[in-house]
Amino acid sequence: MQIGPYQLPNNLILAPMAGITDNPFRRLCSQFGAGLTVSEMVISNSELQQHPRTLKKTDYSGESSLRSVQILGTDPQQMAAAARLNRDRGAQIIDINMGCPAKKVCSVAAGSALLKDEGLVERILSAVVNVVEVPVTLKIRTGWDLANRNALKIAKIAEACGIQALTIHGRSRACKFNGQAEYDTIRQVKRHVNIPIIANGDIDNAEKARQVLDYTGADAIMIGRAAQGRPWIFRELHSQLSGQEIPPLSLSEIKTVINQHLENLYCFYGATSGVRIARKHIGWYFDQLGSLPSEQKTIINQAQQPAQQLALVNASFTFITPRVA
């Protein structure tokens, strides 16, 4: 898998996810073999570029893999300025968000709402590509709704503008995350453009990954929600797709992974924010491993200090029956 001058180690990519693909999670997924990780989306509004939360989203400390940052906005010149700023901050790839279906994003005509205006799409892509020398990629959905699937038109615009790779989530904006992703649109796009195509949507195991790659002809797959609480999915997919047989992680190994992740969160965000942000990850981890008694979940969520939270998480392993997906 090649993006511009960069040869990825494999074709398994971690999707950008708001509030999730931060520095600690990107590092963890890279450790388990993700060929590329993409930051959570960074708004292009110039007034927010120095905000502490924005700076945290683009903090690459300790990361050895390629640095790809996703930017979000509707104004071509503002998007160009954001691309330039993030390049200066160390981004090696700029990804443009035209796929987010969230109401608060689409209500300001950003994210997948941009798919309604193909002229604006072209102006944004051209402005960003022309202002930075690093590769620019794009993430879209199949269209605005099921009656308006214009991914192929957008893909042709993207290719003409110099976009180096295109990710397509197999749902329209109107679908949000409901129903099942479809791959016919991705297959159609792959047949009509020459840039690398990355398939996204509902890929959560090696069999599904192989089916999607074979059916669409895509160059890579992007993993999003399936990595929540299961960052080792990249290790599983890589080994199974390459025909290798490796044993699944033991419960003891998973416990070590969780400890490492939580400690990195505390270090990166500080005690108070680290504990708060860790709660959702803890929930996802135990969803993968097996159910916890509701009272134990409550106790963990009430923890206020890192040491207390970590101790409660480790003690919780005695309450579960191992069940690794």
Short mmCIF file of C-alpha atoms in Angstrom, two decimals:
data_model
loop_
_atom_site.label_atom_id
_atom_site.label_comp_id
_atom_site.label_asym_id
_atom_site.label_seq_id
_atom_site.Cartn_x
_atom_site.Cartn_y
_atom_site.Cartn_z
CA MET A 1 0.00 0.00 0.00
CA GLN A 2 1.55 3.26 -1.18
CA ILE A 3 0.40 6.78 -0.31
CA GLY A 4 2.46 9.33 -2.16
CA PRO A 5 6.11 8.59 -1.35
CA TYR A 6 5.22 6.46 1.65
CA GLN A 7 5.19 2.67 1.52
CA LEU A 8 2.99 1.37 4.32
CA PRO A 9 4.10 -1.82 6.09
CA ASN A 10 0.67 -3.36 5.38
CA ASN A 11 -2.82 -2.43 4.19
CA LEU A 12 -4.56 -2.29 7.58
CA ILE A 13 -5.42 1.25 8.65
CA LEU A 14 -6.88 2.63 11.87
CA ALA A 15 -9.80 4.95 11.13
CA PRO A 16 -9.90 8.48 12.53
CA MET A 17 -12.46 8.51 15.34
CA ALA A 18 -13.38 11.59 17.37
CA GLY A 19 -12.39 11.24 21.00
CA ILE A 20 -10.77 7.86 20.41
CA THR A 21 -7.77 7.89 18.06
CA ASP A 22 -5.60 10.00 20.30
CA ASN A 23 -1.86 9.59 20.83
CA PRO A 24 -2.07 6.68 23.33
CA PHE A 25 -4.55 4.72 21.21
CA ARG A 26 -2.66 5.33 17.95
CA ARG A 27 0.56 4.12 19.56
CA LEU A 28 -1.17 1.00 20.86
CA CYS A 29 -2.71 0.13 17.49
CA SER A 30 0.65 0.70 15.78
CA GLN A 31 2.25 -1.61 18.32
CA PHE A 32 -0.21 -4.31 17.23
CA GLY A 33 0.59 -3.81 13.57
CA ALA A 34 -1.66 -1.11 12.12
CA GLY A 35 0.00 -0.02 8.89
CA LEU A 36 -1.24 3.55 9.35
CA THR A 37 -3.13 5.38 12.08
CA VAL A 38 -5.08 8.60 11.52
CA SER A 39 -5.70 11.26 14.15
CA GLU A 40 -9.15 12.22 15.33
CA MET A 41 -10.51 15.13 13.26
CA VAL A 42 -9.09 18.59 13.87
CA ILE A 43 -11.36 21.54 13.09
CA SER A 44 -9.89 24.03 10.61
CA ASN A 45 -11.19 27.13 12.43
CA SER A 46 -8.11 29.32 12.88
CA GLU A 47 -9.35 30.59 16.25
CA LEU A 48 -9.12 27.08 17.70
CA GLN A 49 -5.70 26.07 16.40
CA GLN A 50 -3.96 26.92 19.67
CA HIS A 51 -6.65 25.45 21.90
CA PRO A 52 -5.23 22.82 24.29
CA ARG A 53 -7.63 20.16 22.99
CA THR A 54 -6.53 20.83 19.41
CA LEU A 55 -2.88 20.60 20.38
CA LYS A 56 -3.50 17.29 22.15
CA LYS A 57 -5.10 15.84 19.02
CA THR A 58 -1.95 16.53 17.04
CA ASP A 59 0.60 15.53 19.66
CA TYR A 60 2.78 12.82 18.10
CA SER A 61 5.17 12.29 21.02
CA GLY A 62 6.43 8.74 21.20
CA GLU A 63 4.96 7.80 17.81
CA SER A 64 7.31 6.10 15.37
CA SER A 65 4.78 5.43 12.60
CA LEU A 66 3.63 7.78 9.85
CA ARG A 67 1.80 10.83 11.15
CA SER A 68 -1.55 11.38 9.43
CA VAL A 69 -3.88 14.11 10.68
CA GLN A 70 -7.49 14.59 9.62
CA ILE A 71 -8.83 18.11 9.16
CA LEU A 72 -12.46 19.23 9.07
CA GLY A 73 -14.08 22.36 7.67
CA THR A 74 -16.02 23.99 4.85
CA ASP A 75 -13.95 26.99 3.78
CA PRO A 76 -11.26 26.19 1.16
CA GLN A 77 -8.76 28.79 2.34
CA GLN A 78 -9.29 27.93 5.99
CA MET A 79 -8.79 24.26 5.19
CA ALA A 80 -5.62 25.10 3.26
CA ALA A 81 -4.29 27.09 6.20
CA ALA A 82 -5.09 24.22 8.57
CA ALA A 83 -3.29 21.77 6.29
CA ARG A 84 -0.22 23.98 6.18
CA LEU A 85 -0.23 24.45 9.96
CA ASN A 86 -0.53 20.73 10.65
CA ARG A 87 2.22 19.97 8.14
CA ASP A 88 4.42 22.41 10.06
CA ARG A 89 3.51 20.63 13.28
CA GLY A 90 4.77 17.33 11.89
CA ALA A 91 1.94 15.77 9.89
CA GLN A 92 3.29 13.66 7.01
CA ILE A 93 -0.15 13.03 5.51
CA ILE A 94 -3.17 15.35 5.54
CA ASP A 95 -6.55 13.61 5.49
CA ILE A 96 -9.72 15.56 4.68
CA ASN A 97 -12.95 14.63 6.45
CA MET A 98 -15.97 14.45 4.17
CA GLY A 99 -17.39 11.38 5.83
CA CYS A 100 -18.47 12.27 9.36
CA PRO A 101 -22.26 11.87 9.71
CA ALA A 102 -22.55 13.52 13.14
CA LYS A 103 -25.39 16.03 13.38
CA LYS A 104 -23.22 18.76 14.93
CA VAL A 105 -20.79 18.42 12.01
CA CYS A 106 -23.36 18.19 9.21
CA SER A 107 -25.42 21.02 10.67
CA VAL A 108 -22.62 23.41 9.67
CA ALA A 109 -22.34 21.71 6.25
CA ALA A 110 -19.06 19.99 7.12
CA GLY A 111 -18.14 16.30 7.04
CA SER A 112 -20.39 14.21 4.81
CA ALA A 113 -22.70 17.20 4.28
CA LEU A 114 -20.09 18.45 1.80
CA LEU A 115 -21.02 15.62 -0.56
CA LYS A 116 -24.10 17.66 -1.47
CA ASP A 117 -21.93 20.36 -3.06
CA GLU A 118 -19.52 18.86 -5.57
CA GLY A 119 -18.23 22.28 -6.60
CA LEU A 120 -17.22 23.08 -3.04
CA VAL A 121 -15.62 19.66 -2.71
CA GLU A 122 -13.41 20.45 -5.69
CA ARG A 123 -12.48 23.89 -4.33
CA ILE A 124 -11.52 22.47 -0.93
CA LEU A 125 -9.48 19.61 -2.38
CA SER A 126 -7.64 21.87 -4.82
CA ALA A 127 -6.89 24.46 -2.15
CA VAL A 128 -5.41 21.90 0.24
CA VAL A 129 -3.45 19.90 -2.34
CA ASN A 130 -1.93 23.05 -3.81
CA VAL A 131 -0.69 24.43 -0.50
CA VAL A 132 1.17 21.43 0.95
CA GLU A 133 3.77 19.12 -0.55
CA VAL A 134 2.82 16.16 1.64
CA PRO A 135 0.24 13.65 0.38
CA VAL A 136 -3.41 14.60 0.85
CA THR A 137 -6.02 11.88 1.30
CA LEU A 138 -9.80 12.01 1.52
CA LYS A 139 -12.45 10.11 3.48
CA ILE A 140 -16.04 10.07 2.22
CA ARG A 141 -19.29 8.11 2.39
CA THR A 142 -21.19 6.67 -0.55
CA GLY A 143 -23.26 9.84 -0.77
CA TRP A 144 -25.71 12.01 1.11
CA ASP A 145 -28.50 9.42 1.18
CA LEU A 146 -29.44 6.19 -0.57
CA ALA A 147 -31.01 8.09 -3.48
CA ASN A 148 -27.92 10.26 -3.93
CA ARG A 149 -24.85 8.04 -4.03
CA ASN A 150 -22.31 10.24 -5.76
CA ALA A 151 -19.11 8.62 -4.48
CA LEU A 152 -17.91 7.95 -8.03
CA LYS A 153 -18.27 11.59 -9.03
CA ILE A 154 -16.47 12.68 -5.88
CA ALA A 155 -13.73 10.10 -6.51
CA LYS A 156 -13.12 11.43 -10.01
CA ILE A 157 -12.95 14.98 -8.67
CA ALA A 158 -10.52 13.83 -5.99
CA GLU A 159 -8.27 12.08 -8.48
CA ALA A 160 -8.23 15.14 -10.76
CA CYS A 161 -7.34 17.38 -7.81
CA GLY A 162 -4.35 15.26 -6.82
CA ILE A 163 -5.73 13.31 -3.86
CA GLN A 164 -3.32 10.42 -3.15
CA ALA A 165 -5.76 7.92 -1.60
CA LEU A 166 -9.50 7.73 -1.03
CA THR A 167 -11.31 6.01 1.84
CA ILE A 168 -14.98 5.13 1.34
CA HIS A 169 -17.27 4.13 4.18
CA GLY A 170 -19.95 1.89 2.72
CA ARG A 171 -22.89 3.90 4.04
CA SER A 172 -24.52 7.17 3.09
CA ARG A 173 -24.60 10.10 5.48
CA ALA A 174 -28.29 9.45 6.14
CA CYS A 175 -27.51 5.87 7.21
CA LYS A 176 -25.17 7.07 9.97
CA PHE A 177 -24.01 3.72 11.44
CA ASN A 178 -27.33 1.93 11.03
CA GLY A 179 -27.91 -1.19 8.95
CA GLN A 180 -25.12 -2.94 7.10
CA ALA A 181 -22.39 -1.35 5.04
CA GLU A 182 -22.55 -2.02 1.29
CA TYR A 183 -19.50 -2.53 -0.87
CA ASP A 184 -20.95 -2.24 -4.38
CA THR A 185 -20.21 1.49 -4.44
CA ILE A 186 -16.61 0.92 -3.33
CA ARG A 187 -16.21 -1.74 -6.03
CA GLN A 188 -17.58 0.66 -8.66
CA VAL A 189 -15.25 3.46 -7.62
CA LYS A 190 -12.21 1.19 -7.61
CA ARG A 191 -12.95 0.18 -11.21
CA HIS A 192 -13.08 3.76 -12.44
CA VAL A 193 -10.20 5.59 -10.75
CA ASN A 194 -6.49 4.93 -10.47
CA ILE A 195 -5.75 6.21 -6.99
CA PRO A 196 -5.56 3.79 -4.03
CA ILE A 197 -8.97 2.97 -2.55
CA ILE A 198 -9.48 2.09 1.11
CA ALA A 199 -12.64 0.20 2.08
CA ASN A 200 -14.30 0.99 5.41
CA GLY A 201 -17.38 -0.19 7.25
CA ASP A 202 -18.31 -3.24 9.35
CA ILE A 203 -14.97 -5.02 8.92
CA ASP A 204 -14.35 -6.83 12.19
CA ASN A 205 -12.65 -10.13 11.35
CA ALA A 206 -10.27 -11.67 8.85
CA GLU A 207 -12.96 -13.45 6.87
CA LYS A 208 -14.88 -10.21 6.35
CA ALA A 209 -11.67 -8.35 5.53
CA ARG A 210 -10.76 -10.92 2.88
CA GLN A 211 -14.25 -10.83 1.39
CA VAL A 212 -14.25 -7.04 1.17
CA LEU A 213 -10.78 -6.88 -0.36
CA ASP A 214 -11.62 -9.57 -2.92
CA TYR A 215 -15.02 -8.17 -3.83
CA THR A 216 -14.13 -4.47 -4.06
CA GLY A 217 -10.56 -4.78 -5.29
CA ALA A 218 -9.67 -2.16 -2.67
CA ASP A 219 -6.02 -1.59 -1.89
CA ALA A 220 -6.52 -1.48 1.87
CA ILE A 221 -9.12 -1.71 4.59
CA MET A 222 -9.82 0.74 7.39
CA ILE A 223 -10.82 -0.48 10.84
CA GLY A 224 -12.85 1.79 13.10
CA ARG A 225 -15.29 0.63 15.76
CA ALA A 226 -13.96 -2.95 15.68
CA ALA A 227 -10.71 -1.68 17.24
CA GLN A 228 -12.47 -0.20 20.27
CA GLY A 229 -11.49 -2.39 23.19
CA ARG A 230 -9.63 -4.62 20.75
CA PRO A 231 -6.50 -2.87 19.45
CA TRP A 232 -4.96 -6.30 18.87
CA ILE A 233 -7.36 -6.77 15.94
CA PHE A 234 -4.58 -5.54 13.64
CA ARG A 235 -2.31 -8.37 14.82
CA GLU A 236 -5.11 -10.87 14.26
CA LEU A 237 -5.99 -9.59 10.80
CA HIS A 238 -2.41 -9.37 9.61
CA SER A 239 -1.56 -12.89 10.71
CA GLN A 240 -4.73 -14.48 9.35
CA LEU A 241 -4.70 -12.61 6.03
CA SER A 242 -1.09 -13.63 5.48
CA GLY A 243 -1.81 -17.26 6.31
CA GLN A 244 0.09 -17.32 9.59
CA GLU A 245 -1.16 -19.11 12.67
CA ILE A 246 -0.57 -17.26 15.90
CA PRO A 247 -2.32 -17.95 19.20
CA PRO A 248 -4.80 -15.36 20.47
CA LEU A 249 -3.66 -13.13 23.30
CA SER A 250 -4.00 -14.72 26.70
CA LEU A 251 -6.06 -13.07 29.41
CA SER A 252 -2.81 -12.19 31.18
CA GLU A 253 -1.45 -10.52 28.02
CA ILE A 254 -4.67 -8.57 27.56
CA LYS A 255 -4.46 -7.40 31.15
CA THR A 256 -0.96 -6.10 30.45
CA VAL A 257 -2.20 -4.27 27.34
CA ILE A 258 -5.01 -2.59 29.29
CA ASN A 259 -2.61 -1.55 32.04
CA GLN A 260 -0.25 -0.06 29.48
CA HIS A 261 -3.07 1.82 27.75
CA LEU A 262 -4.45 3.27 30.97
CA GLU A 263 -1.04 4.32 32.25
CA ASN A 264 -0.34 6.05 28.93
CA LEU A 265 -3.68 7.87 29.19
CA TYR A 266 -2.84 9.11 32.70
CA CYS A 267 0.58 10.25 31.55
CA PHE A 268 -0.71 11.96 28.40
CA TYR A 269 -3.77 13.74 29.84
CA GLY A 270 -2.93 14.01 33.53
CA ALA A 271 -4.68 12.28 36.41
CA THR A 272 -8.12 13.88 36.27
CA SER A 273 -8.68 13.85 32.50
CA GLY A 274 -6.86 10.55 32.10
CA VAL A 275 -9.21 8.76 34.50
CA ARG A 276 -12.27 10.27 32.81
CA ILE A 277 -11.13 9.41 29.27
CA ALA A 278 -10.11 5.90 30.32
CA ARG A 279 -13.68 4.99 31.37
CA LYS A 280 -14.99 4.45 27.84
CA HIS A 281 -11.96 2.35 26.89
CA ILE A 282 -12.38 0.21 30.02
CA GLY A 283 -16.02 -0.37 29.06
CA TRP A 284 -15.04 -1.45 25.56
CA TYR A 285 -12.31 -3.78 26.85
CA PHE A 286 -14.68 -5.60 29.17
CA ASP A 287 -17.35 -5.74 26.47
CA GLN A 288 -14.84 -7.76 24.46
CA LEU A 289 -13.75 -9.96 27.35
CA GLY A 290 -17.09 -10.74 28.97
CA SER A 291 -19.76 -9.05 31.00
CA LEU A 292 -19.09 -7.48 34.38
CA PRO A 293 -21.63 -7.20 37.18
CA SER A 294 -23.30 -3.79 36.99
CA GLU A 295 -22.14 -2.89 40.50
CA GLN A 296 -18.51 -3.49 39.49
CA LYS A 297 -18.92 -1.24 36.46
CA THR A 298 -20.35 1.45 38.71
CA ILE A 299 -17.44 1.20 41.13
CA ILE A 300 -14.91 1.52 38.30
CA ASN A 301 -16.72 4.53 36.84
CA GLN A 302 -16.75 6.25 40.22
CA ALA A 303 -12.96 6.02 40.63
CA GLN A 304 -11.32 9.44 40.69
CA GLN A 305 -7.62 8.62 40.91
CA PRO A 306 -5.43 6.65 38.48
CA ALA A 307 -4.16 4.15 41.06
CA GLN A 308 -7.70 3.48 42.30
CA GLN A 309 -9.08 3.03 38.77
CA LEU A 310 -6.23 0.76 37.74
CA ALA A 311 -6.57 -1.39 40.86
CA LEU A 312 -10.32 -1.78 40.31
CA VAL A 313 -9.81 -2.74 36.66
CA ASN A 314 -7.23 -5.37 37.56
CA ALA A 315 -9.46 -6.75 40.33
CA SER A 316 -12.34 -6.98 37.84
CA PHE A 317 -10.60 -9.77 35.93
CA THR A 318 -11.79 -12.14 38.64
CA PHE A 319 -15.40 -11.34 37.72
CA ILE A 320 -15.27 -12.24 34.04
CA THR A 321 -15.27 -15.39 32.00
CA PRO A 322 -12.60 -15.07 29.27
CA ARG A 323 -14.17 -14.38 25.89
CA VAL A 324 -11.80 -12.86 23.33
CA ALA A 325 -13.40 -12.02 19.94
#
